[in-house]
CSV table of C-alpha atoms in Angstrom, one decimal:
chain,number,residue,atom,x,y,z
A,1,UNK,CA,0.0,0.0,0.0
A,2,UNK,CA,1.2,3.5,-1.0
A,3,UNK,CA,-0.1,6.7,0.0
A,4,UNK,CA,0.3,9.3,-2.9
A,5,UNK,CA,0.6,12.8,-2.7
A,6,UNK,CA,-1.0,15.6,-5.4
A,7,UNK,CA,-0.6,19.3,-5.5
A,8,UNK,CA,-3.0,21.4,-8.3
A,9,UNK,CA,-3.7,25.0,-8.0
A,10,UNK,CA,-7.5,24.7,-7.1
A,11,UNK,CA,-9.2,21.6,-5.1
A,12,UNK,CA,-11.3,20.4,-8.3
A,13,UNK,CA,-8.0,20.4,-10.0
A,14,UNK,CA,-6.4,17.8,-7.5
A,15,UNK,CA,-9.4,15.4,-7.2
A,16,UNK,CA,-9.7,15.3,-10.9
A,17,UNK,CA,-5.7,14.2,-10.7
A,18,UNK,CA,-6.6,11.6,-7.8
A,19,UNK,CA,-9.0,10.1,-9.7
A,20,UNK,CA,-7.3,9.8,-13.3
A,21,UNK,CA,-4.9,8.3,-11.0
A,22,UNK,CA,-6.5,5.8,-8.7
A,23,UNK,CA,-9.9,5.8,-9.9
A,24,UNK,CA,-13.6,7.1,-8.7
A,25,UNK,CA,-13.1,5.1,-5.8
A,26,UNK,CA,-10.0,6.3,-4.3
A,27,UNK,CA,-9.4,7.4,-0.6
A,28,UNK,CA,-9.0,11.0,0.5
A,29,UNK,CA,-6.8,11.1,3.5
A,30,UNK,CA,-6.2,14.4,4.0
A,31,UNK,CA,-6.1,18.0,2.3
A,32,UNK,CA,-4.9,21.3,3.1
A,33,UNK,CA,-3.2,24.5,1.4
A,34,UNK,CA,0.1,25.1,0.5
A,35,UNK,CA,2.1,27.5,-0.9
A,36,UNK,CA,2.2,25.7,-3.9
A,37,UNK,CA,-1.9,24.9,-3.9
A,38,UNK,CA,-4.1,22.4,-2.7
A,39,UNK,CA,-2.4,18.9,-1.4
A,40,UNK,CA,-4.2,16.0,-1.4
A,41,UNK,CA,-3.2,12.8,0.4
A,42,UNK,CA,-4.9,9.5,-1.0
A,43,UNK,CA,-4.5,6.3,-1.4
A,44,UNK,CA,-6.4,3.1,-3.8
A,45,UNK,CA,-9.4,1.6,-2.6
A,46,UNK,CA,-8.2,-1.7,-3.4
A,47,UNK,CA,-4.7,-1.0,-0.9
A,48,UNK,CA,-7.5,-0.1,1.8
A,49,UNK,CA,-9.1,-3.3,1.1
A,50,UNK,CA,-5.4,-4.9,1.9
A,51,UNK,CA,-5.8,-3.5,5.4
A,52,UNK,CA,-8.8,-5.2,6.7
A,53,UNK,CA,-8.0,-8.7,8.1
A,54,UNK,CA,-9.8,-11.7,6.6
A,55,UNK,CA,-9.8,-13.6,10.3
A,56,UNK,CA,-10.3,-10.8,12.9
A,57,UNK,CA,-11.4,-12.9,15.6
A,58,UNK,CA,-8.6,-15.5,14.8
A,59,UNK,CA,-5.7,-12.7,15.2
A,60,UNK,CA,-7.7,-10.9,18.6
A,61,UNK,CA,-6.9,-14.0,20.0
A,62,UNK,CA,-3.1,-13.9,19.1
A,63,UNK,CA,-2.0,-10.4,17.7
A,64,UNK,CA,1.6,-10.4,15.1
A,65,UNK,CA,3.3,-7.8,16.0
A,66,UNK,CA,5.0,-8.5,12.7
A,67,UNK,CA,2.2,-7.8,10.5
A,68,UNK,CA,1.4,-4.7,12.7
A,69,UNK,CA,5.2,-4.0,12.3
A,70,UNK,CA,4.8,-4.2,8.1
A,71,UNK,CA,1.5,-2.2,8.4
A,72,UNK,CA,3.0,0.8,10.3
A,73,UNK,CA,6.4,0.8,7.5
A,74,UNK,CA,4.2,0.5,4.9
A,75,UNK,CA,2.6,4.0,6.0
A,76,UNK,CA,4.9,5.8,5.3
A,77,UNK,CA,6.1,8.5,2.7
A,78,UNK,CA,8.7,11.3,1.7
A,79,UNK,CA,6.2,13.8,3.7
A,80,UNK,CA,4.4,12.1,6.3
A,81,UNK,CA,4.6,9.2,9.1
A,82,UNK,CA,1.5,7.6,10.2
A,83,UNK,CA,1.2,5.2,13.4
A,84,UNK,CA,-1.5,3.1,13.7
A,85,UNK,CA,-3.8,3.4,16.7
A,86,UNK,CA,-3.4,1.4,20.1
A,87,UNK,CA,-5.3,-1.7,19.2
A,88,UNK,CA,-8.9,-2.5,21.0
A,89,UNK,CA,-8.8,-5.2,24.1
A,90,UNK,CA,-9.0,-8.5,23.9
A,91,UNK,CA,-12.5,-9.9,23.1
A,92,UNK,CA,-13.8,-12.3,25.7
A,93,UNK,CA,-13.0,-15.9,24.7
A,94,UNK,CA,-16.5,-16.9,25.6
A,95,UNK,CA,-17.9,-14.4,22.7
A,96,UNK,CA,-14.9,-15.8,20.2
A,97,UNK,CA,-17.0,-18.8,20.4
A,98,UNK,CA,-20.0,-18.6,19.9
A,99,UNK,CA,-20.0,-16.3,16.6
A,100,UNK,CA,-18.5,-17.9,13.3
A,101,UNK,CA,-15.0,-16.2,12.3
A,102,UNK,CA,-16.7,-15.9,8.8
A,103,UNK,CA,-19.5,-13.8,9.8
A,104,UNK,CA,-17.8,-11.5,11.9
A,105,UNK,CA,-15.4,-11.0,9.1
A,106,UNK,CA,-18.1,-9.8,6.8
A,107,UNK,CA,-19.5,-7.8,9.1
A,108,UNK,CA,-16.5,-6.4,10.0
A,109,UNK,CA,-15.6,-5.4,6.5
A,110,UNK,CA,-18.9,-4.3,5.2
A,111,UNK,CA,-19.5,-2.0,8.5
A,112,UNK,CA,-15.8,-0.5,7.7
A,113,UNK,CA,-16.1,0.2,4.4
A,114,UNK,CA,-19.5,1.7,4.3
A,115,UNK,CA,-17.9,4.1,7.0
A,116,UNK,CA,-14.8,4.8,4.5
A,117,UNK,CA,-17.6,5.2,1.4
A,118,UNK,CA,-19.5,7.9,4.1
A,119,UNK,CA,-16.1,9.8,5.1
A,120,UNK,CA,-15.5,10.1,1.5
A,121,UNK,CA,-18.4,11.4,0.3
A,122,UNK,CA,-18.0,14.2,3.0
A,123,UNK,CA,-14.6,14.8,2.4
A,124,UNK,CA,-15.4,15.2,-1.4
A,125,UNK,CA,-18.6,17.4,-0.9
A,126,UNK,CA,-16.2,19.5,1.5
A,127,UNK,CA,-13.7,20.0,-1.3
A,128,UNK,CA,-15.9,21.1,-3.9
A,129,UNK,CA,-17.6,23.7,-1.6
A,130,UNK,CA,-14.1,25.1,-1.5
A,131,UNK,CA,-13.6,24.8,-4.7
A,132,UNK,CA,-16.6,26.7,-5.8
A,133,UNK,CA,-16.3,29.3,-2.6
A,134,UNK,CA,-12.7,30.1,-4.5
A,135,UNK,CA,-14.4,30.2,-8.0
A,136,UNK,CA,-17.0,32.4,-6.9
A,137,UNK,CA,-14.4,34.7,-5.4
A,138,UNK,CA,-11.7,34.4,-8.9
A,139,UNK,CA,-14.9,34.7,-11.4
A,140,UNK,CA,-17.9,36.6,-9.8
A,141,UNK,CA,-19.7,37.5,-12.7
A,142,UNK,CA,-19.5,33.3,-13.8
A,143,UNK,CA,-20.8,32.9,-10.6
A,144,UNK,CA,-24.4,35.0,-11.7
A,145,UNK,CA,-24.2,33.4,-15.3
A,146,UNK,CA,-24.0,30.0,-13.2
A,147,UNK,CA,-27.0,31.2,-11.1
A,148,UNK,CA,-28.8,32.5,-13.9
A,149,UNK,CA,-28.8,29.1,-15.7
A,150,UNK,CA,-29.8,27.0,-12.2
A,151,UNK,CA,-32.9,29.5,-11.5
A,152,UNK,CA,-33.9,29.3,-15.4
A,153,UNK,CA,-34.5,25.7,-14.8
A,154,UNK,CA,-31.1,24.4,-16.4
A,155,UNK,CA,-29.2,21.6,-14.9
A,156,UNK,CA,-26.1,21.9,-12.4
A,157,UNK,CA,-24.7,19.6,-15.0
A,158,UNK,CA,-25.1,21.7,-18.4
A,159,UNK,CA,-24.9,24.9,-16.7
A,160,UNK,CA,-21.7,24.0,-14.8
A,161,UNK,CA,-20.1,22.9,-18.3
A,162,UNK,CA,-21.6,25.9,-19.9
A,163,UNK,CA,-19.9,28.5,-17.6
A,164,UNK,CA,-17.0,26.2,-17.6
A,165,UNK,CA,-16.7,27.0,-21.6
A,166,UNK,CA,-16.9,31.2,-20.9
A,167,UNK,CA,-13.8,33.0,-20.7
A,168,UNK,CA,-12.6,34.9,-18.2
A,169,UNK,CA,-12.6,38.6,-17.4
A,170,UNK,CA,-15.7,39.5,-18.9
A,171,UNK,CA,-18.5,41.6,-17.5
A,172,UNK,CA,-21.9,40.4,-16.8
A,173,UNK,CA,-23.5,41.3,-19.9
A,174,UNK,CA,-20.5,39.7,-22.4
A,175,UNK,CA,-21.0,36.5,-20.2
A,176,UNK,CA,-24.7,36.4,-20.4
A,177,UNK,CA,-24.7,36.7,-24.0
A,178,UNK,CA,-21.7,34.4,-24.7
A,179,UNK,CA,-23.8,31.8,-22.5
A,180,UNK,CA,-27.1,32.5,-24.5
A,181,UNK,CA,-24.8,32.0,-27.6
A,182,UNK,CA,-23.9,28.8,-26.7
A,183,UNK,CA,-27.0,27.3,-25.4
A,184,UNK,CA,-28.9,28.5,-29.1
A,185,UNK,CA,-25.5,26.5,-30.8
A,186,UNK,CA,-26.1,23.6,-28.8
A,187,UNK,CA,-30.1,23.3,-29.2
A,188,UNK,CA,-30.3,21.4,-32.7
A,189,UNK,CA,-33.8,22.2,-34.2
A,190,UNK,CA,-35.0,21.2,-37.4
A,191,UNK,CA,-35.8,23.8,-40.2
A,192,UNK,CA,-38.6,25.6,-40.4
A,193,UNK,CA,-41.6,23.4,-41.5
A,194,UNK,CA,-39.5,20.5,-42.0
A,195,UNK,CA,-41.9,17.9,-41.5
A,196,UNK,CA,-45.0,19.8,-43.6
A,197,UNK,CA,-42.5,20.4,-46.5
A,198,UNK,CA,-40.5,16.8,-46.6
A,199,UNK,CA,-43.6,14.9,-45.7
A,200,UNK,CA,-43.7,11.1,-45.0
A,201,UNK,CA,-44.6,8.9,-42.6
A,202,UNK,CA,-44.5,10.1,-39.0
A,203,UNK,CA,-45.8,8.3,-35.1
A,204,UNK,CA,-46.0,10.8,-32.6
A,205,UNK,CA,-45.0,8.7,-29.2
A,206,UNK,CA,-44.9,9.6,-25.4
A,207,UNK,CA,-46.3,9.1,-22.2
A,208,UNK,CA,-50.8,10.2,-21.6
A,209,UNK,CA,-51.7,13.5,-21.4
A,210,UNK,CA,-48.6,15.4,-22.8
A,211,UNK,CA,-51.0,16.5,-26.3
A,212,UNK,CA,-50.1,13.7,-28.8
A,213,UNK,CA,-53.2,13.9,-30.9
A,214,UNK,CA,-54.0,17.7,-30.5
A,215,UNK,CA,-50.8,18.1,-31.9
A,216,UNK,CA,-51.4,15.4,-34.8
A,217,UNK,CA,-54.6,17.7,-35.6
A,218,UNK,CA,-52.2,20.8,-35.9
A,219,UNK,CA,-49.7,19.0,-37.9
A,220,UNK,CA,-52.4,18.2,-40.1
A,221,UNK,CA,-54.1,21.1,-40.4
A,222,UNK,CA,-50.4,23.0,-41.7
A,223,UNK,CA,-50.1,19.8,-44.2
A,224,UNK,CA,-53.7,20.4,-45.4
A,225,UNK,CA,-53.2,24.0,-46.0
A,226,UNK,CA,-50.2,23.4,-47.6
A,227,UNK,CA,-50.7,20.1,-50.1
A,228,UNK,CA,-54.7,19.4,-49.6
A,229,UNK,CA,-56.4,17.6,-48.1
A,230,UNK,CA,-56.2,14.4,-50.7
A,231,UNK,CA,-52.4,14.2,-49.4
A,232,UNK,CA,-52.5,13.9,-45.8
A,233,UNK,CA,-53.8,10.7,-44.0
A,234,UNK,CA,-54.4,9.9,-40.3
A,235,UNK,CA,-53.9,6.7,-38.2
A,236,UNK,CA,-55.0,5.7,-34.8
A,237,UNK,CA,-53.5,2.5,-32.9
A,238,UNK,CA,-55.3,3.9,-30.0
A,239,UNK,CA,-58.4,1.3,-29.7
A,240,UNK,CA,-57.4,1.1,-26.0
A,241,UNK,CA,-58.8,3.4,-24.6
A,242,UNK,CA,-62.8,3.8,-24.8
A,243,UNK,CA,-63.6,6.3,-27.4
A,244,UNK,CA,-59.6,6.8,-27.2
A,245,UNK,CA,-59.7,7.6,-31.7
A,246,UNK,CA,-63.0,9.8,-31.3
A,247,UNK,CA,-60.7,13.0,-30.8
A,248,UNK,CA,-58.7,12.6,-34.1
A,249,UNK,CA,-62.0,11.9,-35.7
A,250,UNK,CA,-63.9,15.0,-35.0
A,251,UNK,CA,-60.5,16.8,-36.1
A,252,UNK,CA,-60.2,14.6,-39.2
A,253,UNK,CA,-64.1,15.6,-40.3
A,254,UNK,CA,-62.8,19.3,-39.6
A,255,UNK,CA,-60.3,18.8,-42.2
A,256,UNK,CA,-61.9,16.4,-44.2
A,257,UNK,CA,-59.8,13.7,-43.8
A,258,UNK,CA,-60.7,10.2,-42.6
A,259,UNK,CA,-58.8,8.0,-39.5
A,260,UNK,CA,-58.2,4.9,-39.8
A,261,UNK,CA,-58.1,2.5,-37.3
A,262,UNK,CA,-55.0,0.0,-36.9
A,263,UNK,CA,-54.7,-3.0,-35.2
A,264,UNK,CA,-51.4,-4.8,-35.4
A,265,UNK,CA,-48.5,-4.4,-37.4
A,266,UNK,CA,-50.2,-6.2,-40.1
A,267,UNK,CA,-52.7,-4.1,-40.6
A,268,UNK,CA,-50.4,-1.2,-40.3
A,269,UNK,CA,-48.1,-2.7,-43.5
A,270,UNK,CA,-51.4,-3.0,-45.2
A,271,UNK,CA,-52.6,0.3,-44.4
A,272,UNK,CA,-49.5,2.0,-45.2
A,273,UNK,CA,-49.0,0.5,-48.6
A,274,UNK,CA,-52.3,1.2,-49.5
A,275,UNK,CA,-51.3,5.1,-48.9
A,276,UNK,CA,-47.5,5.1,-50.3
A,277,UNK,CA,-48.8,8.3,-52.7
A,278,UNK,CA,-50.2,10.4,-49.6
A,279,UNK,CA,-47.5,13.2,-48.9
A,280,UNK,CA,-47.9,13.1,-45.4
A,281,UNK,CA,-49.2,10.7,-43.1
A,282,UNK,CA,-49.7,11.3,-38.8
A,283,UNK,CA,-49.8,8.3,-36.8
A,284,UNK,CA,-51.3,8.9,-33.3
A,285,UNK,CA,-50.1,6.1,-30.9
A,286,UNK,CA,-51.6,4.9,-27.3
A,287,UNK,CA,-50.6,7.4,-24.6
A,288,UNK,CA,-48.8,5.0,-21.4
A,289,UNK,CA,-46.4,5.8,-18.7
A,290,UNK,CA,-42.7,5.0,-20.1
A,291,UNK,CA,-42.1,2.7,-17.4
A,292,UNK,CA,-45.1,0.0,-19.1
A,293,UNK,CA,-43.6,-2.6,-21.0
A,294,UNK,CA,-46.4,-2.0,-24.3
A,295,UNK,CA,-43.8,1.3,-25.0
A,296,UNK,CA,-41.7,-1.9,-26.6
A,297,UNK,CA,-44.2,-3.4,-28.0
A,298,UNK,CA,-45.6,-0.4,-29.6
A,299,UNK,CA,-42.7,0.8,-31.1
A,300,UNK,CA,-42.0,-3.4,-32.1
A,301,UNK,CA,-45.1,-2.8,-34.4
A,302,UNK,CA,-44.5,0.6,-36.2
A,303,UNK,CA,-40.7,-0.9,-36.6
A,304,UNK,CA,-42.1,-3.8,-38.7
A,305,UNK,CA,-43.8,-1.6,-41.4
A,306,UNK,CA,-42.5,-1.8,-44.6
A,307,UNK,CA,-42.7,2.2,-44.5
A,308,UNK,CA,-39.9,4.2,-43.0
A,309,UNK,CA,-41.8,5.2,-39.5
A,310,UNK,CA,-40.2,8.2,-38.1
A,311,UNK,CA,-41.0,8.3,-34.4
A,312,UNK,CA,-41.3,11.7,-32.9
A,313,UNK,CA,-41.5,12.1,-29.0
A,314,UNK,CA,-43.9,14.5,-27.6
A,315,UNK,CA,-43.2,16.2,-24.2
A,316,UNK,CA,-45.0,18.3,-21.8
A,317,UNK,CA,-43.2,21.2,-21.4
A,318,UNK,CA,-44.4,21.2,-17.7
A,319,UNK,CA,-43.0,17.8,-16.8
A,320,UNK,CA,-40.2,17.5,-14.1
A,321,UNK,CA,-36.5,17.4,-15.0
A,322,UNK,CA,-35.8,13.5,-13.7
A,323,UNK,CA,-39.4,12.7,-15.6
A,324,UNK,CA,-38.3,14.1,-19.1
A,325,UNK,CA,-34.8,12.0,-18.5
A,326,UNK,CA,-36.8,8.9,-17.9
A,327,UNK,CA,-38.6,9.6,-20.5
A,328,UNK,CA,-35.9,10.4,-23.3
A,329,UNK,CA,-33.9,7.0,-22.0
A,330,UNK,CA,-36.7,5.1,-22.3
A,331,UNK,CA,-38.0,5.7,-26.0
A,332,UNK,CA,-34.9,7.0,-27.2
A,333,UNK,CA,-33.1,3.1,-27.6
A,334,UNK,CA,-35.9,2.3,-29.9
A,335,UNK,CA,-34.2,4.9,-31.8
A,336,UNK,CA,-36.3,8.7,-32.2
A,337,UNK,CA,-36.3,10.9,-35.1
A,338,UNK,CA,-37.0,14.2,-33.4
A,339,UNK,CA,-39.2,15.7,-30.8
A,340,UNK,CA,-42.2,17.8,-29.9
A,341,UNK,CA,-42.3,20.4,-26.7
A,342,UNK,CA,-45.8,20.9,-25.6
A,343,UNK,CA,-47.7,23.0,-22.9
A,344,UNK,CA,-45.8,25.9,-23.2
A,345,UNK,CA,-48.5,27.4,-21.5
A,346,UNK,CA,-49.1,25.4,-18.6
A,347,UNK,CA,-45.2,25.1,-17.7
A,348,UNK,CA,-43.9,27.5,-15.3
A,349,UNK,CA,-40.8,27.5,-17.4
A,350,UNK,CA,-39.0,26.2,-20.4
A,351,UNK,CA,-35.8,25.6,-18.8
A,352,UNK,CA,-36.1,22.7,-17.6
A,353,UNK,CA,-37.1,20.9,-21.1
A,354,UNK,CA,-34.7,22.5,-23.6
A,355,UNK,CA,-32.2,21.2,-20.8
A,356,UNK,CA,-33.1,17.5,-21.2
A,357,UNK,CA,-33.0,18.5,-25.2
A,358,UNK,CA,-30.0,19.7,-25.3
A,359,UNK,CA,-28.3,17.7,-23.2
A,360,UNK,CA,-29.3,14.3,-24.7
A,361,UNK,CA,-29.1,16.1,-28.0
A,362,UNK,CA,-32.3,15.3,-29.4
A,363,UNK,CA,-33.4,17.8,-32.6
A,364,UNK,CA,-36.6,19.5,-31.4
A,365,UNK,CA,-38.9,20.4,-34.4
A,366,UNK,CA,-42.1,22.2,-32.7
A,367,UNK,CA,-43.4,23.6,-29.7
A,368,UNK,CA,-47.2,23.8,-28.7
A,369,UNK,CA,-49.0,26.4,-26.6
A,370,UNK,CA,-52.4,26.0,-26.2
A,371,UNK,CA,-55.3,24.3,-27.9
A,372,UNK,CA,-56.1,26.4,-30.7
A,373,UNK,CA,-56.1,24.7,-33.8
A,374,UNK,CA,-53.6,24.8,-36.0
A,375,UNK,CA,-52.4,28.0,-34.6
A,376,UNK,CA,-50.9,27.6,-31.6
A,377,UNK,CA,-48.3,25.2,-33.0
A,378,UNK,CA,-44.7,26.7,-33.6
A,379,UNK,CA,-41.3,25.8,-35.5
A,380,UNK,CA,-38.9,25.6,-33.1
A,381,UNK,CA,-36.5,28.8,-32.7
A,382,UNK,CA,-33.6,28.7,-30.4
A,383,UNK,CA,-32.8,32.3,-30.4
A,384,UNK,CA,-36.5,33.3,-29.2
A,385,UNK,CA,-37.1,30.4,-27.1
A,386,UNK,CA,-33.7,31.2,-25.0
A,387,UNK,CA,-34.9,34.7,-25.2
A,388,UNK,CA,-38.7,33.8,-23.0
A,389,UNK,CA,-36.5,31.8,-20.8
A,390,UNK,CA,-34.1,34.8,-19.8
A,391,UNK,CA,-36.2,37.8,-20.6
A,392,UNK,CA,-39.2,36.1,-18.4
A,393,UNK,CA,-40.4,38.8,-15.5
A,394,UNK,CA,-40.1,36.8,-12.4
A,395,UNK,CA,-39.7,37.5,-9.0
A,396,UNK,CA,-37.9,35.1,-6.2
A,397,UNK,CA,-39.6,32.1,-5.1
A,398,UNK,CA,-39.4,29.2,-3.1
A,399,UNK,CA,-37.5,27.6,-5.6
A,400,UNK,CA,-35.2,30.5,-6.2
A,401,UNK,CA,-31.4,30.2,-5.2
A,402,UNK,CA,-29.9,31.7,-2.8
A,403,UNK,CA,-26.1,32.1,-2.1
A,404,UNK,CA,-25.3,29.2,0.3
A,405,UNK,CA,-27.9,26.7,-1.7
A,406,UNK,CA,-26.1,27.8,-4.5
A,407,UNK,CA,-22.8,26.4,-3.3
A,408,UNK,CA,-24.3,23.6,-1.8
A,409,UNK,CA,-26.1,22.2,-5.3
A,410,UNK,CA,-22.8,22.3,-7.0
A,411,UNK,CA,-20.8,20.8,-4.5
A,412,UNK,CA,-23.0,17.6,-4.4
A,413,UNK,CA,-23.3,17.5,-8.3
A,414,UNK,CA,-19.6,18.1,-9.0
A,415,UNK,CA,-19.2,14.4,-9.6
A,416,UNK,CA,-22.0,13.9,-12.4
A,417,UNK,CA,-21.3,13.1,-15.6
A,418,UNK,CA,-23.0,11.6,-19.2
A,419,UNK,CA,-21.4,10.9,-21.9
A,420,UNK,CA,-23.4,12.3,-24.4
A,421,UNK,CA,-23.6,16.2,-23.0
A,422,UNK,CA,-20.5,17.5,-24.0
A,423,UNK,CA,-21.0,21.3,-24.7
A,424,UNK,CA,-19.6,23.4,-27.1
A,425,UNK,CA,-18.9,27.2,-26.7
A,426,UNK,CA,-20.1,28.0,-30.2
A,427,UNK,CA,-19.2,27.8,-34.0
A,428,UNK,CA,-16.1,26.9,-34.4
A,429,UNK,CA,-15.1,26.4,-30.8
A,430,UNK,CA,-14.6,23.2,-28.4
């Protein structure tokens, strides 16, 4: 076992080296500031693993000083000496007995490392509070930029990468607008009208409620304007719910169009070859939480068309960040060609749903605010939607940051990461 030392200018800087180093898992021994930064003692999870004696009981009865000997050499380093503790009395003979060696060992072992995993966890959420107590004081106006992203509904994650990407010395205004920059680079949307002008066959998908088939009717209404009516065709596989396809039929008589009805993937092949000249045509699927296991089975049946189905996810924009993330990983590994925001008008913010957009990089190609059809249906701009978000009149609420929450949150979400949210500064930068 080796305890290592690391020196970096800032605390984030020297975890980050500890755990390139000896991995996630590694144990933070001690910290403190130095002339030359921040030191960090720490040594492998698996070398503390090496410490813990297989047979505790069996060696209480009859300690090596030997191995206590090794332990104590082992311990030490160019900077430091540690000595181990005064060991614990003898256990009564009569207790040695009666409880297995085995399952005092695993006690043993599981109790101490859960109590290293705890003091870890402190020690790390400690760090970072310093960490971002010193940022805060090097880069005030990142600070507001990074507060200004949490209170608009963004994620510690994305908005912590975001400022991350802003240079430094800038006022607040520069920063605000290189932030807003970068957020409209990394929203992809689709071009205006894309669907209505390249037509084909789409499935609107997602969970009850979030507006799947009011938004089919504005979709259709657009393609009717723009093609006729003798181009654009609507399916149902809704026959679920009782009168679940009477909706889209008192829209399709609107627009004079009629609704089929599909039962299985059969019928959808049939179906769907039988209308291969329609320019466009809006499948409206069975609203169900993502959790139920007909999501599969749904998306089994519009995959074994004949037809190129693109599946577009529709989303409330009023749903809670972990929902929409649920959400996204569940339909997204049946492999989604776009998606819908809708509710606008219901959601408190948008915030929190470009977020889960941007960061799981999904291309967003409409957003819905109200009922109104087909007018309140809208391609999706990133420069005005960033612009509601930050130019919205608000006021502090319960749900507002203050300073000290502020440090807090980022502390505890320093370590998260995915793999797919990299964020880029803008054209032409990394």
């Amino acid at each position: 076992m080796k305890v290592k030392r690391y020196v970096a200018a800032t605390a984030r800087e020297a975890l980050r080296k500890v755990k390139e180093d000896l991995g996630a898992e590694a144990i933070i021994l001690s910290n403190r500031q130095t002339s030359a930064g921040v030191e960090i003692l720490a040594l492998a999870d698996t070398d503390m693993s090496n410490l813990v004696d297989t047979h505790p009981v069996e060696h209480l009865r009859e300690p090596n000083k030997g191995k206590s000997t090794h332990i104590q050499s082992e311990l030490v380093d160019s900077d430091h000496v540690y000595t181990a503790q005064p060991t614990t009395p003898n256990i009564d003979q009569k207790m040695t007995e009666r409880v297995p060696e085995n399952v005092v060992s695993e006690e043993f072992v599981r109790s101490l490392m859960k109590e290293i995993h705890a003091m870890k966890s402190t020690m790390e959420e400690q760090l970072a509070t310093v960490a971002w107590g010193n940022t805060t004081q090097r880069s005030p106006e990142k600070m507001k930029i990074l507060r200004a992203l949490l209170n608009a509904g963004f994620s510690p994650l994305l908005s912590r990468r975001l400022v991350d990407k802003l240079p430094d010395g800038s006022n607040y205004a520069q920063s605000m607008k290189q932030a807003i920059s970068a957020l409209e680079f990394n929203l992809h949307t689709a071009s205006d009208d894309e669907m209505i002008k390249k037509g084909g066959v789409y499935a609107l998908v997602g969970a009850t409620g979030v507006g799947k088939t009011t938004t089919i009717a504005k979709l259709a209404a657009r393609s009717v304007i723009r093609h006729g009516a003798e181009k654009v065709a609507l399916l149902t596989t809704d026959s679920y719910r009782i009168g679940g396809h009477e909706q889209l039929r008192i829209y399709g008589r609107l627009l004079g169009l009629s609704v089929r009805n599909i039962q299985d993937a059969d019928d959808l092949r049939l179906t769907l070859s039988a209308l291969k000249n329609k320019h466009m045509v809006l499948i409206d699927t069975v609203g169900m939480s993502h959790r139920d296991q007909m999501v599969g089975e749904q998306i089994a049946m519009l995959s074994k068309a004949d037809t190129d189905v693109k599946k577009m996810l529709v989303m409330s924009a009023a749903s809670s960040d972990r929902t929409l993330d649920e959400i996204i990983t569940a339909y997204r590994k049946y492999g989604i060609h776009g998606c819908i925001i809708t509710k606008l008008d219901e959601a408190a913010g948008l915030g929190v749903a470009l977020d889960a957009v941007i960061r799981r990089k999904l291309v967003l190609h409409y957003v819905t605010n109200g009922q109104k059809v087909p007018e309140d249906i809208h391609s999706a701009n990133p420069r005005y939607l960033l612009h509601r978000i930050f130019n919205a009149k608000s006021g502090d609420t319960a749900f507002t940051l203050q300073d000290a929450e502020f440090a807090l949150i980022m502390a505890r979400n320093n370590n998260l990461d995915e793999p797919d949210s990299k964020i880029y500064a803008g054209a032409g930068h990394d």
